[in-house]
Structures are given as C-alpha cells and as structure tokens.
PDB file of C-alpha atoms in Angstrom:
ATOM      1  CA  UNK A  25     -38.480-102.322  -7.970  1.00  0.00           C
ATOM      2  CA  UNK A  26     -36.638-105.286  -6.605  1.00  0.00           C
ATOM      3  CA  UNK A  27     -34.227-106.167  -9.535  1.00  0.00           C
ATOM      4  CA  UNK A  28     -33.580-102.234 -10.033  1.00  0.00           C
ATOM      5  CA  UNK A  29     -32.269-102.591  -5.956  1.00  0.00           C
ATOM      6  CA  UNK A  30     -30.813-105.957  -6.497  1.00  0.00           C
ATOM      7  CA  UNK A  31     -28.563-104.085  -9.209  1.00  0.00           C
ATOM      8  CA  UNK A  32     -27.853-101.096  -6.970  1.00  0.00           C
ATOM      9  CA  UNK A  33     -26.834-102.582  -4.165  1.00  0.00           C
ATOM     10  CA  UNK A  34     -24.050-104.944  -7.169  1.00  0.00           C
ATOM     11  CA  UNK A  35     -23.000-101.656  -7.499  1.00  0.00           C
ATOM     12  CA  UNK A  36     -22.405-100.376  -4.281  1.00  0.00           C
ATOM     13  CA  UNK A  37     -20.603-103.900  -3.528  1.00  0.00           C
ATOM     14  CA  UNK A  38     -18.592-103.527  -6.271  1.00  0.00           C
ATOM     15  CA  UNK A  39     -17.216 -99.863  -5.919  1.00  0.00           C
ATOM     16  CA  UNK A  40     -17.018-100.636  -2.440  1.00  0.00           C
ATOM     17  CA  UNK A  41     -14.601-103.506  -3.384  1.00  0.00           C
ATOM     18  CA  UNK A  42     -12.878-101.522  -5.761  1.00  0.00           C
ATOM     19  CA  UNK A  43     -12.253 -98.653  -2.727  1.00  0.00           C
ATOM     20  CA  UNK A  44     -10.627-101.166  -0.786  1.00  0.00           C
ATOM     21  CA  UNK A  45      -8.062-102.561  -2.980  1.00  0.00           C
ATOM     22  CA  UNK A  46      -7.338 -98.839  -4.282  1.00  0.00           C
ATOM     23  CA  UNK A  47      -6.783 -98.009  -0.518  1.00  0.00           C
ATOM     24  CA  UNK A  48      -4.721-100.974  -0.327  1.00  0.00           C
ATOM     25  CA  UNK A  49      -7.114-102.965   2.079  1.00  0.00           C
ATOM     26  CA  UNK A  50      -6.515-106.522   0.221  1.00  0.00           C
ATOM     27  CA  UNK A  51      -7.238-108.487   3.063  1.00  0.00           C
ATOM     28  CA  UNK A  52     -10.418-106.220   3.992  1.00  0.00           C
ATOM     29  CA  UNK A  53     -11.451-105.768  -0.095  1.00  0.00           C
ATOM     30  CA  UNK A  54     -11.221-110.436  -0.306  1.00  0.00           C
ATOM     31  CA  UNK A  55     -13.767-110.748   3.261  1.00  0.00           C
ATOM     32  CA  UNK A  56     -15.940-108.106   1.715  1.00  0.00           C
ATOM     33  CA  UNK A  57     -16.127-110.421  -1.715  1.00  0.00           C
ATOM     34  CA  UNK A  58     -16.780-113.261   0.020  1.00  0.00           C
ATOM     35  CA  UNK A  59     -19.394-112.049   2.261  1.00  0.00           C
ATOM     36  CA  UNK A  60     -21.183-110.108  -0.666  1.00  0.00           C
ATOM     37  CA  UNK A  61     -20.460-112.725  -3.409  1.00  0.00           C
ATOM     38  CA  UNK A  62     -18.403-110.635  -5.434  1.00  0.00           C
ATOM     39  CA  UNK A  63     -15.552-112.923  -7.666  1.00  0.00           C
ATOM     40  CA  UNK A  64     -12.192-111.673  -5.485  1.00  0.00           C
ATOM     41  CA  UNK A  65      -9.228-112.846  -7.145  1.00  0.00           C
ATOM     42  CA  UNK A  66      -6.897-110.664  -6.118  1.00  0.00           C
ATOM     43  CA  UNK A  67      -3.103-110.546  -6.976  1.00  0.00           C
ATOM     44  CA  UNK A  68      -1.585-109.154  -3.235  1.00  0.00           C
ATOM     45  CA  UNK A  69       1.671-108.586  -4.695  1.00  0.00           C
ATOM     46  CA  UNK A  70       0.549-106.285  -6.995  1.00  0.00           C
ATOM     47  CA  UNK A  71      -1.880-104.618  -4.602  1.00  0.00           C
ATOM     48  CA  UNK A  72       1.397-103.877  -2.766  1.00  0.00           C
ATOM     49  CA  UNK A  73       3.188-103.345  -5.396  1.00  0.00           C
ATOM     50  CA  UNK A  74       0.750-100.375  -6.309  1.00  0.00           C
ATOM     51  CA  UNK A  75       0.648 -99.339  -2.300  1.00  0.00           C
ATOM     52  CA  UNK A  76       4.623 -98.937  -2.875  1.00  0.00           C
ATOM     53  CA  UNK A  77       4.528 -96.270  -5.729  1.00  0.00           C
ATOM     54  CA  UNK A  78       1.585 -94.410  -4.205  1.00  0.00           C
ATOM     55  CA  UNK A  79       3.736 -93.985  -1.108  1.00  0.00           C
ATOM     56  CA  UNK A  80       6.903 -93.153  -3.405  1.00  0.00           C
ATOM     57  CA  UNK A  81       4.690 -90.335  -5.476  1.00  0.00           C
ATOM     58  CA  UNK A  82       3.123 -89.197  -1.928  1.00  0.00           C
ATOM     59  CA  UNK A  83       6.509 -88.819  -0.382  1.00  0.00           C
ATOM     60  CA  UNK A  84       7.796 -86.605  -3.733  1.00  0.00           C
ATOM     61  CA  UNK A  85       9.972 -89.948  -5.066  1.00  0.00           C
ATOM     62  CA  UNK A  86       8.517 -89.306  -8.216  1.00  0.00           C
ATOM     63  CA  UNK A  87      11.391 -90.675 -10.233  1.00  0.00           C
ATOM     64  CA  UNK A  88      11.254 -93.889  -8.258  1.00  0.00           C
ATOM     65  CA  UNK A  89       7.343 -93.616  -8.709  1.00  0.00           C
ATOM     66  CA  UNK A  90       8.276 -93.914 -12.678  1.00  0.00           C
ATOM     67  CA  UNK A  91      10.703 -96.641 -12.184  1.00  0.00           C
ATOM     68  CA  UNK A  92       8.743 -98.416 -10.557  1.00  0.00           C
ATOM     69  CA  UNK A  93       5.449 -98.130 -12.711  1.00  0.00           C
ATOM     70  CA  UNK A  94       7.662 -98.978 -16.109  1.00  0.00           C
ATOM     71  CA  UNK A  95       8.989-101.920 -14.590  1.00  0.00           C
ATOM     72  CA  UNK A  96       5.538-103.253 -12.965  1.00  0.00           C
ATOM     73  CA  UNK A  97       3.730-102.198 -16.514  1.00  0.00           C
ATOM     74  CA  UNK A  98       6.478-100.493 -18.826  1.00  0.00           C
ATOM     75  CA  UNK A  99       3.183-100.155 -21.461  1.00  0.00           C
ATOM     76  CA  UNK A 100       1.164 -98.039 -18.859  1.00  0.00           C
ATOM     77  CA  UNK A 101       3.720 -95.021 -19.157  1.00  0.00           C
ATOM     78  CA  UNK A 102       6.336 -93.367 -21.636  1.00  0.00           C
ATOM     79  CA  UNK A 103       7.573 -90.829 -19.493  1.00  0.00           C
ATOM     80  CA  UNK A 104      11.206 -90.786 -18.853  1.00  0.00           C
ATOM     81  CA  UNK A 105      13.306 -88.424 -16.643  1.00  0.00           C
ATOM     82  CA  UNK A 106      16.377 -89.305 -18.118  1.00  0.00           C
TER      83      UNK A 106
END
C-alpha cells in the first residue's frame, strides 16, 4: 500500500545516507539529505576523523588505529598494546 512504500523508500534513504557517511562521502551523504528530506547534521571532522583510522587499520597501522580511536572516543575501546 502507499504508506507501507512511503516507509520503504525512508528506509532506503536512510541506509543510503548512512552508506555515504560510512564511505566517507560527507559532502555526497548532506545533498542526498537535503534532496530526500532526511535531518543531515553531520559533524565533518569526525567523518574524517573516522576516514583517518579506517585508512590507518587498512594500511596495517593498527596501533595508531587504537590511538587514535581512544583519543576520538577513549569509552568505545579498552584495548591497549602497551
């Protein structure tokens, strides 16, 4: 029915949203909101922030990867490689 598509295509707008920030696409992921209506406050520093330790993990910098994730969130991890 038409609110049961209405719903579907939220969804689709929102995990397509979500894909683009997570792919680092802030500038892309904010037009998308705005043309779909989705709320896009987005924090670009962070987005970049996150883009930075998926490249450091990617590249085998896992220790910086850490570093960097305690001192961006030091409650999302309790690993240390000390």
């Amino acid at each position: 029915s038409g609110i049961e598509d209405v719903a579907d295509c939220s969804d689709l707008n929102a995990l397509v949203f979500e894909y683009l920030l997570i792919e680092g696409f802030s500038e892309a992921a904010v037009e998308f909101a705005r043309e779909t209506g989705l709320p896009h406050d987005i924090d670009h520093a962070m987005v970049h922030e996150r883009m930075e330790i998926r490249e450091a993990v990617e590249d085998g910098r896992v220790e910086e990867a850490v570093r960097r994730v305690n001192e961006l969130d030091p409650e999302v991890s309790s690993v240390s490689l000390k």
